[in-house]
XYZ file of C-alpha atoms in Angstrom:
464
model
C 20.106 -30.282 26.047
C 23.247 -28.443 24.535
C 25.835 -26.676 27.011
C 27.617 -23.859 25.282
C 30.771 -23.215 27.365
C 31.359 -19.372 27.622
C 34.785 -19.878 25.406
C 32.895 -21.357 22.578
C 30.411 -18.582 22.984
C 33.388 -16.375 22.682
C 34.433 -17.491 19.368
C 31.090 -18.015 17.898
C 30.667 -14.494 18.460
C 33.597 -13.228 17.026
C 36.069 -10.396 18.354
C 33.869 -8.286 21.002
C 33.779 -4.814 20.793
C 36.206 -2.847 23.023
C 35.097 -1.219 26.214
C 35.977 2.119 24.829
C 33.945 1.920 21.759
C 30.621 1.697 23.595
C 28.411 4.704 23.599
C 28.190 7.174 26.503
C 26.323 5.506 29.470
C 23.072 7.655 28.688
C 23.112 5.833 25.265
C 23.952 2.391 26.492
C 20.121 1.222 26.979
C 19.095 2.525 23.474
C 21.939 0.829 21.857
C 21.639 -2.720 23.820
C 17.965 -2.747 23.066
C 18.413 -2.092 19.445
C 20.740 -5.206 19.315
C 18.177 -7.439 21.078
C 15.189 -6.093 18.952
C 17.122 -6.787 15.592
C 17.323 -10.368 16.924
C 14.008 -11.592 15.657
C 12.859 -14.193 18.484
C 9.391 -14.212 17.259
C 8.071 -17.575 18.916
C 7.258 -19.635 17.223
C 9.923 -20.681 16.460
C 12.022 -18.733 19.196
C 15.300 -18.524 17.865
C 16.299 -16.907 21.289
C 20.012 -18.093 21.233
C 20.643 -15.041 18.667
C 19.339 -12.569 21.589
C 21.170 -14.438 24.288
C 24.446 -14.142 22.497
C 24.066 -10.491 22.297
C 23.471 -10.501 25.939
C 26.776 -12.475 26.625
C 28.770 -10.228 24.796
C 27.578 -7.165 26.580
C 27.905 -9.136 29.878
C 31.585 -10.472 29.029
C 32.503 -6.657 27.977
C 32.132 -5.873 32.080
C 33.961 -9.025 32.932
C 30.718 -10.999 33.929
C 30.663 -14.831 32.932
C 27.444 -16.279 31.758
C 26.298 -19.712 30.605
C 24.229 -20.440 27.677
C 21.662 -23.403 27.772
C 19.887 -24.826 24.820
C 17.093 -27.266 26.034
C 17.055 -27.865 22.035
C 18.782 -26.034 19.146
C 18.265 -22.234 19.015
C 16.168 -22.417 22.186
C 18.849 -20.157 24.241
C 18.393 -19.445 27.840
C 21.299 -17.341 29.447
C 22.068 -17.765 33.212
C 24.439 -15.223 35.278
C 25.352 -15.293 38.528
C 26.949 -11.987 40.159
C 28.188 -12.905 43.498
C 27.382 -11.352 46.874
C 28.459 -12.239 50.637
C 25.957 -14.733 50.869
C 24.347 -13.032 53.872
C 20.869 -13.080 52.227
C 19.176 -15.458 49.903
C 19.774 -14.765 46.212
C 17.588 -12.285 44.365
C 16.368 -13.760 40.758
C 15.985 -11.070 37.886
C 14.601 -12.358 34.933
C 13.315 -11.359 31.505
C 12.051 -13.324 28.587
C 13.985 -13.086 25.223
C 11.084 -14.439 22.857
C 8.320 -12.304 21.524
C 5.091 -12.774 19.709
C 5.290 -12.683 16.248
C 4.708 -9.293 13.986
C 3.239 -8.750 10.610
C 5.556 -6.527 9.003
C 2.697 -5.000 6.663
C 0.566 -4.303 9.731
C 3.671 -1.822 11.275
C 4.371 1.688 10.470
C 7.997 0.659 11.014
C 10.276 -2.367 10.686
C 9.451 -4.393 13.744
C 13.026 -5.528 14.013
C 14.863 -2.084 13.528
C 14.579 0.186 16.827
C 12.959 3.125 15.154
C 12.310 6.843 17.054
C 9.433 8.540 15.744
C 7.920 11.517 17.620
C 9.382 10.766 20.605
C 8.741 7.436 20.827
C 10.800 4.370 20.024
C 9.222 1.303 17.944
C 10.277 -2.238 18.005
C 8.964 -5.813 18.627
C 9.921 -6.573 22.069
C 10.537 -3.108 23.299
C 8.035 -3.352 26.095
C 7.754 -7.294 26.175
C 10.163 -8.199 27.345
C 13.515 -7.036 25.891
C 13.557 -3.496 27.679
C 13.590 -5.309 30.982
C 16.360 -7.633 29.647
C 18.593 -4.779 28.256
C 18.168 -2.670 31.596
C 19.145 -5.953 33.856
C 21.976 -6.229 31.880
C 23.150 -2.791 32.439
C 22.255 -3.027 36.086
C 24.673 -5.864 36.459
C 27.375 -4.256 34.539
C 27.117 -1.230 36.732
C 27.078 -3.206 39.839
C 30.133 -5.351 38.744
C 32.061 -1.956 37.860
C 31.240 -0.381 41.256
C 32.429 -3.267 43.170
C 31.801 -3.317 47.096
C 30.063 -5.869 49.042
C 26.652 -7.217 48.375
C 24.643 -9.044 50.946
C 23.119 -11.348 48.118
C 23.825 -12.857 45.107
C 21.939 -11.697 41.961
C 20.778 -14.416 39.574
C 20.070 -13.085 35.887
C 17.950 -15.243 33.891
C 17.281 -14.216 30.609
C 14.730 -16.894 29.259
C 13.188 -18.599 25.911
C 9.460 -19.796 25.320
C 7.582 -17.472 27.897
C 5.076 -16.562 25.150
C 4.251 -20.083 24.078
C 4.416 -22.022 27.258
C 7.900 -22.139 29.284
C 8.469 -25.545 28.011
C 12.007 -24.601 26.569
C 12.154 -21.752 29.036
C 11.385 -21.407 32.686
C 9.812 -24.850 33.457
C 12.677 -26.571 31.681
C 15.038 -24.170 34.060
C 13.091 -24.811 37.129
C 13.528 -28.822 36.759
C 17.192 -28.889 35.575
C 19.048 -25.857 37.426
C 17.923 -25.922 41.172
C 20.075 -23.233 41.844
C 17.135 -20.779 40.452
C 15.226 -22.099 43.701
C 17.429 -20.735 46.072
C 16.252 -17.234 45.463
C 14.204 -15.315 48.115
C 12.756 -12.926 45.975
C 12.494 -12.509 42.133
C 12.137 -9.239 39.894
C 10.198 -10.011 36.841
C 7.653 -8.275 34.307
C 4.046 -7.652 35.325
C 3.782 -4.082 36.991
C 2.634 -0.951 35.843
C 4.238 2.508 35.942
C 1.680 4.948 34.560
C 2.317 7.941 32.801
C -0.163 10.659 32.263
C -1.777 11.017 28.947
C 0.173 14.284 28.331
C 3.298 12.629 29.483
C 4.259 15.053 32.096
C 3.656 13.027 35.279
C 4.182 9.498 36.532
C 0.973 8.710 38.011
C 1.887 5.821 40.343
C 4.365 2.619 40.244
C 2.392 -0.494 40.752
C 4.542 -3.697 41.907
C 2.709 -6.768 40.750
C 2.190 -9.373 43.600
C -0.622 -11.570 42.023
C -2.150 -12.497 39.205
C -5.288 -14.212 38.193
C -5.652 -18.088 36.749
C -6.900 -18.744 33.288
C -9.146 -21.405 32.990
C -11.090 -22.448 29.583
C -14.466 -23.625 29.542
C -15.791 -25.772 26.435
C -19.680 -25.345 25.674
C -20.658 -28.554 23.506
C -23.886 -29.523 21.671
C -24.820 -32.028 19.288
C -27.782 -32.884 16.905
C -29.017 -34.788 13.927
C -27.882 -31.834 11.606
C -29.030 -31.974 7.780
C -29.871 -30.002 4.660
C -30.276 -26.141 5.277
C -33.006 -26.166 2.803
C -35.410 -28.252 5.702
C -34.638 -26.401 9.052
C -35.728 -28.499 11.891
C -38.527 -27.569 14.186
C -36.127 -27.763 17.309
C -33.072 -25.540 17.475
C -29.945 -27.089 16.005
C -26.371 -27.464 17.917
C -25.009 -24.252 16.424
C -28.203 -22.030 17.370
C -28.132 -23.745 21.234
C -24.519 -22.977 21.594
C -24.716 -19.403 20.109
C -27.547 -18.692 22.555
C -25.296 -20.144 25.310
C -22.600 -18.263 24.388
C -24.496 -14.964 24.355
C -25.681 -15.676 27.826
C -22.126 -16.539 29.190
C -20.795 -13.704 27.587
C -23.436 -11.327 29.702
C -22.769 -12.928 32.904
C -21.129 -10.946 35.381
C -19.167 -12.186 38.668
C -19.535 -10.606 42.098
C -16.971 -7.963 42.738
C -14.179 -9.252 45.187
C -10.940 -7.676 46.325
C -7.644 -9.575 46.833
C -5.248 -8.218 49.377
C -3.097 -6.936 46.247
C -6.362 -5.222 44.685
C -7.564 -3.483 47.822
C -4.280 -2.032 48.679
C -3.882 -0.604 45.154
C -7.568 0.767 44.922
C -6.914 2.251 48.676
C -3.697 3.723 47.239
C -4.878 5.504 44.454
C -8.253 6.531 45.681
C -7.398 9.746 47.368
C -5.418 11.203 44.324
C -7.547 10.158 41.339
C -9.785 12.826 39.924
C -13.041 12.844 38.377
C -15.670 10.019 38.005
C -12.778 7.456 38.182
C -11.475 8.846 41.647
C -14.969 8.907 43.026
C -15.729 5.246 42.066
C -12.236 4.400 43.547
C -13.026 6.067 46.851
C -16.518 4.419 47.130
C -14.779 1.025 46.665
C -12.043 1.890 49.117
C -14.827 2.713 51.746
C -16.281 -0.551 51.417
C -13.661 -3.163 50.538
C -15.359 -6.084 51.829
C -18.511 -5.233 49.998
C -17.523 -3.159 46.744
C -20.537 -1.215 45.389
C -21.394 -3.095 42.112
C -22.235 0.196 40.285
C -18.671 1.580 41.513
C -16.760 -1.585 40.149
C -18.907 -0.962 36.856
C -17.573 2.604 36.528
C -14.045 1.412 37.196
C -14.463 -1.246 34.357
C -15.704 1.334 31.800
C -13.179 3.749 32.622
C -10.258 1.711 33.115
C -10.739 -1.928 31.875
C -7.874 -3.264 33.309
C -8.264 -2.288 36.680
C -11.869 -3.519 36.658
C -11.085 -6.710 35.472
C -8.951 -7.597 38.370
C -12.011 -6.828 40.861
C -13.912 -9.576 40.040
C -13.638 -13.141 38.111
C -14.451 -12.702 34.307
C -15.604 -15.158 31.558
C -15.241 -14.019 27.795
C -16.089 -16.323 24.903
C -13.191 -16.461 22.521
C -13.578 -19.191 20.164
C -16.727 -20.741 18.133
C -16.623 -23.987 15.880
C -19.421 -25.164 13.808
C -20.349 -26.048 10.596
C -18.436 -27.006 7.325
C -20.507 -25.792 4.363
C -23.046 -23.008 3.930
C -25.896 -25.572 2.969
C -25.252 -28.121 5.744
C -26.717 -27.676 9.253
C -23.870 -28.816 11.602
C -24.552 -31.641 13.827
C -22.269 -30.480 16.528
C -21.140 -26.884 17.783
C -18.554 -25.997 20.172
C -17.438 -22.790 21.836
C -14.642 -21.963 24.140
C -14.923 -19.453 26.993
C -11.815 -18.041 28.731
C -12.292 -17.063 32.209
C -10.058 -15.606 34.350
C -10.252 -16.433 37.981
C -9.285 -14.346 40.998
C -6.567 -16.367 42.852
C -8.808 -17.352 45.871
C -11.579 -18.118 43.670
C -13.743 -21.285 43.974
C -13.594 -22.825 40.420
C -16.539 -25.307 40.942
C -18.752 -22.497 42.126
C -17.841 -20.461 38.923
C -18.577 -23.579 36.783
C -21.956 -23.446 38.577
C -22.704 -20.289 37.703
C -21.970 -20.581 33.844
C -24.111 -24.011 33.928
C -26.933 -21.621 35.059
C -26.187 -19.097 32.931
C -26.095 -21.706 29.738
C -29.445 -22.991 31.062
C -29.683 -25.809 28.775
C -29.359 -29.255 30.095
C -28.240 -30.599 26.538
C -25.117 -28.487 26.416
C -21.780 -30.115 27.879
C -20.117 -27.453 30.098
C -16.355 -28.781 30.783
C -14.024 -26.752 33.016
C -11.068 -27.709 35.044
C -12.113 -27.332 38.585
C -8.957 -27.890 40.564
C -8.115 -25.354 42.957
C -6.156 -22.551 41.515
C -2.390 -22.987 42.363
C -1.212 -19.373 42.042
C -0.095 -18.118 45.301
C 0.068 -14.409 45.973
C 3.163 -12.765 47.197
C 3.285 -10.935 50.489
C 2.280 -7.267 49.828
C 3.547 -5.931 53.663
C 6.779 -4.495 54.502
C 9.511 -6.492 52.993
C 12.782 -6.044 51.327
C 11.470 -5.911 47.859
C 8.817 -3.137 48.542
C 11.278 -1.281 50.379
C 13.905 -1.415 47.631
C 11.528 -0.346 45.171
C 10.049 2.373 46.849
C 13.603 3.740 47.515
C 14.371 3.356 44.023
C 11.008 5.190 42.796
C 11.564 7.668 45.120
C 14.783 8.814 43.422
C 13.599 8.299 39.988
C 9.894 9.224 40.289
C 9.441 11.438 43.431
C 6.127 12.121 43.218
C 4.855 9.029 42.335
C 3.499 6.280 44.998
C 4.448 2.517 44.935
C 1.183 0.213 44.900
C 1.061 -3.425 45.035
C -1.052 -4.485 41.856
C -2.746 -7.757 40.598
C -2.086 -7.894 37.062
C -5.143 -8.938 34.485
C -2.987 -11.436 32.621
C -0.534 -14.316 33.836
C 3.397 -14.380 34.037
C 5.976 -16.636 34.804
C 5.886 -15.222 38.494
C 3.148 -17.791 39.309
C 5.461 -20.687 38.603
C 8.208 -18.866 40.695
C 5.626 -18.509 43.690
C 4.435 -22.151 43.588
C 8.638 -22.975 44.179
C 8.325 -20.891 47.154
C 9.952 -17.551 45.758
C 8.572 -14.181 46.360
C 8.005 -12.905 43.059
C 7.171 -9.340 42.178
C 6.534 -7.486 38.777
C 7.451 -4.325 37.656
C 7.149 -2.154 34.362
C 10.403 -0.232 34.103
C 9.303 2.154 31.415
C 6.289 4.839 32.307
C 3.965 4.236 29.839
C 0.664 5.812 29.037
C -2.348 3.639 28.993
C -2.290 3.837 24.873
C 1.446 2.931 24.862
C 0.921 -0.070 27.310
C -1.792 -1.299 24.840
C 0.494 -1.961 21.882
C 2.485 -4.645 23.656
C 1.568 -7.530 21.524
C 0.029 -5.387 19.086
C 1.655 -3.774 15.766
C 4.009 -0.856 16.382
C 4.932 -1.669 20.103
C 6.429 1.246 21.444
C 8.142 3.133 24.523
C 8.610 6.869 25.022
C 12.292 7.771 24.451
C 11.997 9.962 27.559
C 11.192 6.625 29.768
C 14.298 4.750 28.782
C 16.929 6.494 31.101
C 14.690 6.613 34.021
C 13.770 2.924 33.588
C 17.419 1.715 33.381
C 18.031 3.891 36.539
C 14.869 2.056 38.370
C 16.246 -1.112 37.712
C 19.567 -0.653 38.907
C 18.685 1.227 42.178
C 16.118 -1.456 43.181
C 18.953 -4.039 42.656
C 21.301 -2.024 44.556
C 18.829 -1.585 47.422
C 18.143 -5.150 47.374
C 21.674 -6.237 47.974
C 22.848 -3.634 50.375
């Protein structure tokens, strides 16, 4: 571990820009985001320190001290505390500085140069998750400048290694920096602010309060193998595992609504038009026994929402064979399951074994109980703050709880007793949202300033 004192960081960065050289407030987010995107923090290898130094510079110009913490060289985590009165426990704001890699040839623009084209801003990390980092930095600068009493400390954590496993990031920080565990609430990624396809209306603001649990299942078979010119009478390992993969791929688990999913469906049902709206209304009317055909309709029309209404298992990896003329003696497949947080893993495995229907295929799965608590979805300080902020930024958009399809670092925080919630500060169409982790990652230019205001107002209300 290396702790870099603020003074050392100052000299490493060189002379800071004078405050007067900064762009007008309406352009600050774009300017800062461009600097963060330009720091290539593709993980692996990470190199998050480059982006952390950009963040430290912007904070220092506003008189906010920060600490750069490197569990290993180049893997920088930035920690900031903006003091309050201590009347309430701190709120933790976090964003990760690393990104997934980008293959430049697959992009229409340079992934590490923020580029505007047809009203959209392209760059690796603009969605995931440097936009959140930039808006959080600017929110702290603004709150610091305004002064006044705040009821809580704000802890800003800009982390490393989220995309690969958090060993150099949040997991390490939770072990070595216990002040993070002081937080009552955490504001993270994982929410959804949905923009209509014509970009004229924000449909809803979804606050992530729960997430599914990832469990891999391995299917294995062995056999004698042999020369492909003399195939055996009985099916070999490759054929048996392939058949098992097809059966597991067709497996459907019963629909089940967690509290967050139930409230999300009930909140969207009244105002969603067309076939999707009709399916949501049928599910909302029978949340304890959702009609399977209605759930199937939701999955067809909005796969991300359909995915959180049941446990899902999807084959993802197949390993078998070495040469075209050799019958493999072993075959193995990986099935990635995403369990609802209140699912019984043993029951999930039993259904997979029944679908495989082959006693000679090993089915390996971690069946320990999911350790993914759900944050409260009732009336609390976080929901009140987000609703108040959204009412000013997107007055017609309802605020709903959400369970995300994927996993975030909020699960780690919830296990530590912190009520963690995820937002998406930028209003995105479904097509926009699908570009995270993909080539040509993008956000609408028109979503930038409202997103920055949303983060600022949320923190302002949380610390009143």
